[in-house]
Short mmCIF file of C-alpha atoms in Angstrom, two decimals:
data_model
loop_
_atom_site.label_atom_id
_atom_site.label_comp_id
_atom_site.label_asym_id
_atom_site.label_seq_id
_atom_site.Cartn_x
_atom_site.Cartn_y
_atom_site.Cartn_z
CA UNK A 1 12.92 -4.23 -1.53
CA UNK A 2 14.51 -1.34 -3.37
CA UNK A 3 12.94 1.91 -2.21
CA UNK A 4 11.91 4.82 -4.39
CA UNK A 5 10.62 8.30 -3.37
CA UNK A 6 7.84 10.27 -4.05
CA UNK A 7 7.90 14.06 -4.71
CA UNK A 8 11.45 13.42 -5.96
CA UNK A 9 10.72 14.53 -9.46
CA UNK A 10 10.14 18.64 -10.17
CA UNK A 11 7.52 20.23 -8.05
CA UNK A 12 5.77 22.05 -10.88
CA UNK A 13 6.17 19.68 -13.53
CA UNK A 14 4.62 16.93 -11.19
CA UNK A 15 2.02 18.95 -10.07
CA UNK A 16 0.53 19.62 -13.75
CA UNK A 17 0.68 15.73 -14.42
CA UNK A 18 -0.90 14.94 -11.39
CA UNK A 19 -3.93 17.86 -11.81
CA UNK A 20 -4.15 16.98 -15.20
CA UNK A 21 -3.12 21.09 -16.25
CA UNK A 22 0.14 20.03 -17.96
CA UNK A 23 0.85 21.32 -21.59
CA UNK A 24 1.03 18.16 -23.51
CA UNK A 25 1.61 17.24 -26.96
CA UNK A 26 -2.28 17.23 -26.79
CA UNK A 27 -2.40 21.35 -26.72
CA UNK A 28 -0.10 21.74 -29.68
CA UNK A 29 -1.44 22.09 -33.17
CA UNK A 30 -0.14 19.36 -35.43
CA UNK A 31 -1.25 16.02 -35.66
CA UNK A 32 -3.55 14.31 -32.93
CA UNK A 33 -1.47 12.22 -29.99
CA UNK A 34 -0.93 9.35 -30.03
CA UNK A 35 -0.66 8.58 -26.04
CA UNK A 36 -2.12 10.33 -22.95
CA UNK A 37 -0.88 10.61 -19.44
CA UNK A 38 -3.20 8.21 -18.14
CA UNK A 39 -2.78 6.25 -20.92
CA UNK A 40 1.17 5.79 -20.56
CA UNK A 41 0.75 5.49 -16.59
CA UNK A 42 -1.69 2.35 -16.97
CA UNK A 43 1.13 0.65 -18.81
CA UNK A 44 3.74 1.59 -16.24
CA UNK A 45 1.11 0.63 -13.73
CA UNK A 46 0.50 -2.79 -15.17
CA UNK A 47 4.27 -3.71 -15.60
CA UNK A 48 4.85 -3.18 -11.72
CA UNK A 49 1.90 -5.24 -11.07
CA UNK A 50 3.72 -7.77 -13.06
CA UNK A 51 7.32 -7.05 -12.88
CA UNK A 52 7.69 -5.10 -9.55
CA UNK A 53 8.95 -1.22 -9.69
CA UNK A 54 12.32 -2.15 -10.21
CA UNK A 55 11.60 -2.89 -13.78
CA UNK A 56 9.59 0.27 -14.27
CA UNK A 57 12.00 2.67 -16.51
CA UNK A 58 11.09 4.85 -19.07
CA UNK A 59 12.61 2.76 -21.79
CA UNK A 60 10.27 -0.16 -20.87
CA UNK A 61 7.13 1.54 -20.92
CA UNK A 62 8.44 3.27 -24.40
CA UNK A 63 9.01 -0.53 -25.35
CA UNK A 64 5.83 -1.71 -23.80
CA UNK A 65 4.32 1.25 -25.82
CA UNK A 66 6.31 0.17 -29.30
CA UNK A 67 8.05 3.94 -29.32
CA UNK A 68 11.32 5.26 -28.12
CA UNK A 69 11.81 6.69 -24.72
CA UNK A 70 12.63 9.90 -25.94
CA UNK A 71 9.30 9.98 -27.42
CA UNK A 72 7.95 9.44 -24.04
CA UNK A 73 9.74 12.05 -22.69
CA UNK A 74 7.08 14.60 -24.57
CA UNK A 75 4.77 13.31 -22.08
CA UNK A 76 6.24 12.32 -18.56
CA UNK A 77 9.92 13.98 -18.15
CA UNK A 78 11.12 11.78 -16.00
CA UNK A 79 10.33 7.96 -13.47
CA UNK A 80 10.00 10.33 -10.52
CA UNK A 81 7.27 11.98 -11.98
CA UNK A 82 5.73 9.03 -13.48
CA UNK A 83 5.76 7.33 -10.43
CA UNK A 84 4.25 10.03 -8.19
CA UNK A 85 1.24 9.62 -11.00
CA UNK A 86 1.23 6.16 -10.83
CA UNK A 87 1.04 6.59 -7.04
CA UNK A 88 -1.85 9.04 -7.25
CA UNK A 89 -3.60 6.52 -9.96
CA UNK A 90 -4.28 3.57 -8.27
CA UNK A 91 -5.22 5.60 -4.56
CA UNK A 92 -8.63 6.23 -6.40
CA UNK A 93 -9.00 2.32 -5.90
CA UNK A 94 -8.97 2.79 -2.18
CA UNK A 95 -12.28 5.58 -2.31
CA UNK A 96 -15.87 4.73 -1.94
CA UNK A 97 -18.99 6.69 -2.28
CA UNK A 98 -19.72 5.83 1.63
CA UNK A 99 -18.72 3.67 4.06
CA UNK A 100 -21.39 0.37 4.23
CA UNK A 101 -20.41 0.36 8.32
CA UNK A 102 -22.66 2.37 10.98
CA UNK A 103 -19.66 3.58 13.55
CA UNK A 104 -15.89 4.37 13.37
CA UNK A 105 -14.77 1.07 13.83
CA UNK A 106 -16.45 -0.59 11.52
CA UNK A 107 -15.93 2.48 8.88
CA UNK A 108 -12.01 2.02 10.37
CA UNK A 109 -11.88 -1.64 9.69
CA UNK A 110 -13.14 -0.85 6.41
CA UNK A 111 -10.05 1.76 5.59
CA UNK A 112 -7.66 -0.86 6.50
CA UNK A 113 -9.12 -3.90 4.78
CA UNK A 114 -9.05 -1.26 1.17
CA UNK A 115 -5.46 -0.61 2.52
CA UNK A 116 -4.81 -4.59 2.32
CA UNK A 117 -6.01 -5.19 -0.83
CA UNK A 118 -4.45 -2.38 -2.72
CA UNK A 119 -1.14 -3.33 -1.81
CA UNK A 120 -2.03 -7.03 -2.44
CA UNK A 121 -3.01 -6.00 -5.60
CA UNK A 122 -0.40 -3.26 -6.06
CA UNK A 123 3.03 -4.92 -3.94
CA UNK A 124 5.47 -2.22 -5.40
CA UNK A 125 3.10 0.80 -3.77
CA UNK A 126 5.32 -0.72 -0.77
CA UNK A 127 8.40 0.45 -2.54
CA UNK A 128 7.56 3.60 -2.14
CA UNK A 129 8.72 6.14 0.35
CA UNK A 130 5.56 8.63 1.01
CA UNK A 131 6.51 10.87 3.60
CA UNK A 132 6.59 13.70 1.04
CA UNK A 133 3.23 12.71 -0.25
CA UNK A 134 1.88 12.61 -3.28
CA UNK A 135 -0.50 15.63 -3.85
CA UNK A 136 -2.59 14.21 -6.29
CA UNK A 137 -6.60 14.21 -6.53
CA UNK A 138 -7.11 10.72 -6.07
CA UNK A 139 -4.43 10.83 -3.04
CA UNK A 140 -5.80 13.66 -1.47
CA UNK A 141 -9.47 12.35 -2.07
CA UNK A 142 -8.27 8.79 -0.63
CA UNK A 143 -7.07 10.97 2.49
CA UNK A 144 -10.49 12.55 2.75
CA UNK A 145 -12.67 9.94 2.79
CA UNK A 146 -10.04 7.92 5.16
CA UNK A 147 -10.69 11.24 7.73
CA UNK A 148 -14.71 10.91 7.65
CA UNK A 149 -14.20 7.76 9.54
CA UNK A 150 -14.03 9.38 12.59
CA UNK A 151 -17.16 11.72 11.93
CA UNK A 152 -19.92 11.83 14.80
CA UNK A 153 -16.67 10.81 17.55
CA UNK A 154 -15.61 13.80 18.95
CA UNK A 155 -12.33 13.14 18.09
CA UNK A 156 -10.48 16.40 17.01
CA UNK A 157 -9.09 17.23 13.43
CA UNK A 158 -5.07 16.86 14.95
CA UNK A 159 -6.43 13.26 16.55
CA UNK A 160 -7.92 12.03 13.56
CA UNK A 161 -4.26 12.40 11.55
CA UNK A 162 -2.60 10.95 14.02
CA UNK A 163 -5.00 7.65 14.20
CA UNK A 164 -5.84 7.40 10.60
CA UNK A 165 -1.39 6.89 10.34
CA UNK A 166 -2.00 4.39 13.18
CA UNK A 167 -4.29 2.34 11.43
CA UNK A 168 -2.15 2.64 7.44
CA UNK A 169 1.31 2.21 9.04
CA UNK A 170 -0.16 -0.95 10.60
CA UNK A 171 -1.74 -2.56 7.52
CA UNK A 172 1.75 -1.26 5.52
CA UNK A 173 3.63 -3.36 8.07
CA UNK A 174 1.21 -6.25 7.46
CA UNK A 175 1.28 -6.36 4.03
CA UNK A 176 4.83 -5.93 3.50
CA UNK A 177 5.31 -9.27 5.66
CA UNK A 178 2.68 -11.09 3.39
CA UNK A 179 4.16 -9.66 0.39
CA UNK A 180 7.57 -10.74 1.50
CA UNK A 181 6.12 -13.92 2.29
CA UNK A 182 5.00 -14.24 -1.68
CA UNK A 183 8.15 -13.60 -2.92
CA UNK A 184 9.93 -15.79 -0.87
CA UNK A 185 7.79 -18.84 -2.49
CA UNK A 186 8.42 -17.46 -6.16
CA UNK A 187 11.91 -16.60 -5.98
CA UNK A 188 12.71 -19.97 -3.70
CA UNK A 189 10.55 -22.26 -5.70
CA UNK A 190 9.41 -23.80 -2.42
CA UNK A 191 6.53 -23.03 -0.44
CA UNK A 192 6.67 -21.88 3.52
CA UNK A 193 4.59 -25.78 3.94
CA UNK A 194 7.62 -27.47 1.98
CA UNK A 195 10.46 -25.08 3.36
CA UNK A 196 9.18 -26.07 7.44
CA UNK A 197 8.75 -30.00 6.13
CA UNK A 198 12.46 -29.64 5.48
CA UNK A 199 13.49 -27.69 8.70
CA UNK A 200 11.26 -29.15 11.05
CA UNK A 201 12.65 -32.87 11.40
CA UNK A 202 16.20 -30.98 11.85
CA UNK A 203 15.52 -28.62 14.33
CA UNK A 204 13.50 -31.00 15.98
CA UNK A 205 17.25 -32.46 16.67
CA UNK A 206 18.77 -29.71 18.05
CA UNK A 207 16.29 -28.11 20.04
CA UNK A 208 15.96 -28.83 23.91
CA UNK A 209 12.24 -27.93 25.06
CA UNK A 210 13.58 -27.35 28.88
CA UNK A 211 16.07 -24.86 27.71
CA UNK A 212 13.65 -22.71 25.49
CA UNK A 213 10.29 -23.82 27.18
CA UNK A 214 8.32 -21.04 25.94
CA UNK A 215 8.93 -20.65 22.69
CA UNK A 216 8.83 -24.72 22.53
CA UNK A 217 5.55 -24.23 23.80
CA UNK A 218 3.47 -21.87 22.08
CA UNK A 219 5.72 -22.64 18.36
CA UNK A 220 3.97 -25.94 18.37
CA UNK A 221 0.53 -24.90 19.14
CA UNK A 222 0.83 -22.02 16.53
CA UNK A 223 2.17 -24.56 14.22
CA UNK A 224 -0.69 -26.76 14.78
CA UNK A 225 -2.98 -24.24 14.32
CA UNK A 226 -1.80 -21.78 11.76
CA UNK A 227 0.56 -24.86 9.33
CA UNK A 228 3.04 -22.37 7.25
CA UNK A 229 1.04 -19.41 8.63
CA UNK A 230 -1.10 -17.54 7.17
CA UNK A 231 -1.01 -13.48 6.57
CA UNK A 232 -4.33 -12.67 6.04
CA UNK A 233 -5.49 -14.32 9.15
CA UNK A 234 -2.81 -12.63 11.01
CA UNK A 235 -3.71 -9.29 9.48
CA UNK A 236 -7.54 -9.64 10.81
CA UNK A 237 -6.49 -10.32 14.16
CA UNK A 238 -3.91 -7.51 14.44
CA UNK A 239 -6.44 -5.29 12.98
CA UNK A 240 -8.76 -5.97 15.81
CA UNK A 241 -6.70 -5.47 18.60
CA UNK A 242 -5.57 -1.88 16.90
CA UNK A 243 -8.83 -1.20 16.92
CA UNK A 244 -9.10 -2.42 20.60
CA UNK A 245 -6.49 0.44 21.73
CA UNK A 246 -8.21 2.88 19.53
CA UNK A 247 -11.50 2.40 21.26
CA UNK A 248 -9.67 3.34 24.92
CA UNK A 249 -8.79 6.59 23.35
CA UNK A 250 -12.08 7.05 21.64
CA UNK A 251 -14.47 6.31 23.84
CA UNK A 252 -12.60 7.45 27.35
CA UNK A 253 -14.33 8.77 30.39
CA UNK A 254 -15.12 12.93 29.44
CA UNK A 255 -14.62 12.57 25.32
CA UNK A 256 -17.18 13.90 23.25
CA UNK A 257 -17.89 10.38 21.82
CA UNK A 258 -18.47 8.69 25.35
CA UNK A 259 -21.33 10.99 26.36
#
């Protein structure tokens, strides 16, 4: 996967877009607009969905949009900034009035699963480089709610940063292997059940159980169990046992949350 940046684009400009305080074509006297920011970062949002970031530029969504890019250009200045908006768009999928679960692991599990399906819905967020993040309102509301998991634990402000990027870079790394695993299929043209049907018989020649007995071992029973595997599945049970090391910190002897 190609990797982009965000924050890349200028601070100020950036900023406005994001906040929505930008001087548009919108606060000029003249004729009405024909586009808004939103507007124009729906369409760029929709062709990565489609076409993966790669094929966002700003002459595609001008094309997508029937002008030129230059015309664009009186909107968005540049892709970085578009994409730190489109970024800061689709976050606001990821925030909820209130979590349905009673206690932080169940409000936890809750963060991660939203974390799953955005990027299964959204695959190119994962071409994006965030450690300069995006400080847009839905981002920074997405950030807040993702915090309040941890209310009524005890756990202090610096602890709940640190385990809230536990829990993300852990469903990032999950998702990236499923997504991975979907392109593989669409750019191959043959499924993991097709590609191991093919591979199987062959290594089955080669490979000597009493040299490699563990992996002979516990390869077949996964086989039998999971077929061509299966990402969500892995995802759930990953999730849990995150959770599982979480709780030791959580809920050990003398914290706040263990009484």
């Amino acid at each position: 996967m190609s990797t982009e940046y965000s924050g890349a684009g200028d601070p100020r400009r950036s900023i406005e877009l994001l906040w929505g305080r930008v001087s548009t074509p919108a606060a000029r006297r003249g004729p009405r607009p024909k586009f808004t920011v939103p507007g124009i970062v729906a369409v760029a949002v929709a062709l990565a969905d489609t076409e993966g970031l790669a094929a966002v530029s700003m002459r595609r969504v001008a094309e997508q949009l029937g002008v030129t890019a230059m015309s664009l250009y009186t909107y968005v200045p540049s892709k970085a900034e578009l994409i730190d908006v489109m970024v800061d768009a689709v976050a606001g999928e990821a925030v909820q009035d209130a979590y349905t679960g009673p206690g932080w692991r169940e409000r936890l599990a809750e963060v991660a699963r939203d974390n799953w399906e955005l990027y299964r819905r959204h695959p190119w967020l994962l071409q994006v480089a965030t450690s300069r993040p995006v400080l847009g309102p839905n981002t920074i509301a997405k950030y807040d709610f993702e915090l309040r998991a941890f209310e009524n634990t005890g756990v202090g402000d610096l602890e709940r940063d640190q385990l809230l990027s536990l829990v993300l870079d852990y469903v990032t790394g999950a998702a990236r292997a499923a997504v991975l695993a979907d392109q593989a299929e669409q750019r191959t043209g043959r499924s993991d059940a097709e590609w191991w049907a093919a591979y199987a018989p062959l290594l089955s020649e080669v490979l000597d159980p009493a040299r490699f007995p563990t992996a002979a071992r516990i390869g077949q029973a996964a086989g039998e169990e999971f077929g061509a595997g299966d990402p969500t599945r892995a995802f759930a049970f990953g999730l849990q046992r995150v959770l599982d090391g979480i709780a030791l910190f959580v809920d050990r002897p003398g914290s706040p949350a263990s009484g």
